[in-house]
Amino acid sequence: MSISSQPKDIVSEYCDELSIANHILYVQGVLDAFGHVSVRHPERPDHFLISRNRAPALVTPDDIQVLDLVGSPVEDTGVSLYLERYIHAAIYAADPEVMSVVHNHSPAVVPFTVSKNAKLQPVCHMSGFLSKHIPNFEIREFAGNGSNLLIDSLSLGVALANCKGKSPLVLMRGHGVTITGSSIPEAVFRSIYTEKGARLQMEAERLGECEYLTPEEAATADKTAQGQIKRAWDLWCWELKRQKV
């Protein structure tokens, strides 16, 4: 069900913010033609808002659909939906604290999903949330050796959500990463600084042995950064206006 024709209310505001989030993540190089962002419905927690199947940079509020927690549209509008909408449905169903979900194929993060030696860790205070246990979902355990690596069924979505648990993100071997937050800006912030953190870590490790943040440093840094999310969000919105995206 598209809600763009409804009077301007909190749901419409969420649709606007969701559209902006798609554009920000495209400009920041986290999303390209693929990947998606969603938010839990502000009035119906057993539903979520997500664009129809469209490249993130092209998403508008008119594209936003309402889906339930098994990934089905509340109203059949005949539009094509994302194949991996089950990622979002299953995570919202599993964790009532999650308010926004981003799935992306972050270029600097994917190598960490396939490396048998390197573990994604915080090297920068802006990525303190990376100190928490970060699971790596192995789809072969649930779909065999010949899958397309996509979470294209509810059963795979549930398996991914169970693997993620309470971690703010879950890596997906050979595929990408799924990141959650308590709001759209937080999920976007974490997505961007997961990508930036991964790049910094790879650059640092080229120089030799690294000194990573301690768990205590990471927790304190993360708490501080959470209070600065609006500052980053405002900048990213300004960049969109400047680039007319």
XYZ file of C-alpha atoms in Angstrom, residues 40-222:
183
model
C 9.087 0.164 11.409
C 5.634 1.651 10.929
C 5.204 4.425 13.534
C 1.570 3.517 14.224
C 1.527 -0.207 13.474
C 4.614 -1.942 14.930
C 3.592 -5.153 13.173
C 4.192 -3.438 9.825
C 7.119 -1.678 8.194
C 7.729 0.856 5.435
C 10.036 0.162 2.509
C 10.312 1.272 -1.100
C 9.073 -0.766 -4.012
C 11.788 -2.506 -5.999
C 13.753 0.493 -7.173
C 17.351 1.721 -7.169
C 17.942 3.674 -3.928
C 18.912 6.949 -5.616
C 15.578 6.983 -7.447
C 13.332 6.298 -4.440
C 10.677 8.918 -3.675
C 8.003 9.016 -0.941
C 5.516 7.831 -3.575
C 7.443 4.543 -3.824
C 7.026 3.610 -0.159
C 4.947 0.513 0.535
C 3.518 -0.942 3.737
C 4.452 -4.566 4.422
C 3.649 -6.917 7.276
C 6.126 -8.984 9.281
C 6.051 -11.905 6.874
C 7.045 -9.608 4.009
C 3.640 -9.356 2.350
C 2.127 -6.055 1.188
C -0.834 -4.870 3.221
C -2.492 -3.920 -0.059
C -1.604 -5.371 -3.438
C -0.763 -2.356 -5.580
C 0.762 -4.473 -8.327
C 4.251 -3.051 -7.913
C 7.387 -5.166 -7.790
C 8.895 -5.616 -4.316
C 12.466 -6.200 -3.208
C 13.422 -9.874 -3.317
C 15.103 -9.554 0.077
C 12.294 -7.801 1.939
C 12.299 -10.827 4.254
C 15.484 -9.502 5.868
C 13.502 -6.592 7.214
C 10.337 -8.515 8.058
C 12.146 -11.169 10.090
C 14.346 -8.713 12.003
C 11.391 -6.532 13.002
C 9.502 -9.639 14.109
C 12.453 -10.919 16.139
C 13.469 -7.704 17.894
C 10.891 -5.075 18.938
C 13.701 -2.624 19.748
C 14.765 -2.368 16.102
C 13.188 0.620 14.383
C 15.169 0.765 11.135
C 17.064 -1.701 8.948
C 19.622 -1.158 6.193
C 20.827 -3.936 3.918
C 23.760 -3.096 1.672
C 26.709 -4.511 -0.251
C 29.214 -2.098 1.295
C 32.413 -2.465 -0.798
C 34.868 -2.268 2.093
C 32.819 -4.610 4.273
C 32.286 -7.525 1.871
C 35.968 -8.621 2.090
C 35.496 -9.135 5.841
C 32.592 -11.487 5.145
C 34.829 -13.916 3.242
C 38.186 -13.552 4.990
C 39.145 -16.454 7.248
C 41.717 -14.331 9.061
C 40.512 -10.740 9.338
C 37.818 -9.756 11.832
C 35.990 -6.450 11.563
C 37.034 -4.361 14.581
C 36.883 -0.703 15.642
C 40.003 1.296 14.853
C 38.224 4.669 15.026
C 36.093 6.243 17.734
C 33.260 6.855 15.262
C 32.855 3.102 14.792
C 32.822 2.014 18.411
C 29.701 -0.084 17.830
C 31.882 -2.502 15.839
C 33.428 -3.770 19.065
C 30.370 -5.869 19.826
C 30.207 -9.442 18.599
C 29.564 -9.332 14.868
C 28.180 -12.616 13.544
C 28.784 -13.741 9.976
C 25.773 -15.450 8.428
C 26.605 -18.580 6.452
C 23.740 -19.184 4.070
C 25.046 -22.633 3.077
C 23.877 -23.937 6.428
C 20.280 -23.146 5.462
C 20.155 -23.114 1.652
C 22.860 -25.566 0.620
C 25.829 -25.032 -1.666
C 23.971 -23.769 -4.729
C 22.025 -20.754 -3.500
C 22.118 -17.273 -5.014
C 23.179 -15.941 -1.562
C 19.988 -13.855 -1.373
C 17.607 -13.828 1.583
C 14.627 -14.390 -0.688
C 12.345 -16.333 1.645
C 10.938 -15.809 5.114
C 12.707 -18.915 6.426
C 16.073 -17.483 5.385
C 15.093 -14.136 6.881
C 14.359 -15.826 10.197
C 17.693 -17.651 10.066
C 19.493 -14.350 9.446
C 17.619 -12.610 12.270
C 18.491 -15.452 14.653
C 22.155 -15.211 13.646
C 22.155 -11.443 14.184
C 20.611 -11.640 17.635
C 21.169 -8.366 19.502
C 24.215 -7.341 17.464
C 23.784 -3.988 15.656
C 24.855 -5.693 12.444
C 25.309 -9.075 10.834
C 27.757 -9.831 8.050
C 26.592 -12.032 5.187
C 29.278 -14.178 3.613
C 29.999 -13.155 0.030
C 27.042 -10.824 0.021
C 27.073 -7.796 2.299
C 25.822 -6.637 5.660
C 22.556 -5.867 7.420
C 22.579 -3.072 9.991
C 19.919 -1.958 12.456
C 19.209 1.127 14.539
C 16.714 2.732 16.878
C 15.863 5.250 14.137
C 16.489 5.854 10.438
C 19.338 8.318 11.144
C 21.054 5.849 13.491
C 20.810 2.979 10.997
C 22.193 5.271 8.284
C 24.964 6.515 10.601
C 25.995 2.976 11.460
C 25.932 1.941 7.806
C 28.207 4.780 6.751
C 30.619 4.322 9.632
C 30.734 0.568 9.141
C 31.961 1.248 5.607
C 34.373 3.959 6.782
C 35.583 1.807 9.671
C 36.240 -1.144 7.381
C 38.272 1.040 5.017
C 40.312 2.503 7.875
C 40.982 -0.947 9.283
C 42.229 -2.283 5.950
C 44.495 0.749 5.508
C 45.841 0.447 9.048
C 46.506 -3.278 8.743
C 48.577 -2.642 5.617
C 51.009 -0.795 7.880
C 51.384 -3.717 10.249
C 50.030 -4.727 13.624
C 47.112 -2.581 14.812
C 45.978 -1.238 18.167
C 42.200 -1.604 18.187
C 39.831 0.160 20.560
C 39.345 -1.663 23.829
C 35.768 -2.770 24.572
C 35.568 -0.024 27.196
C 36.837 2.664 24.798
C 34.482 1.463 22.096
C 31.454 1.523 24.391
C 32.206 5.032 25.602
C 32.951 6.286 22.100
C 29.742 4.752 20.784
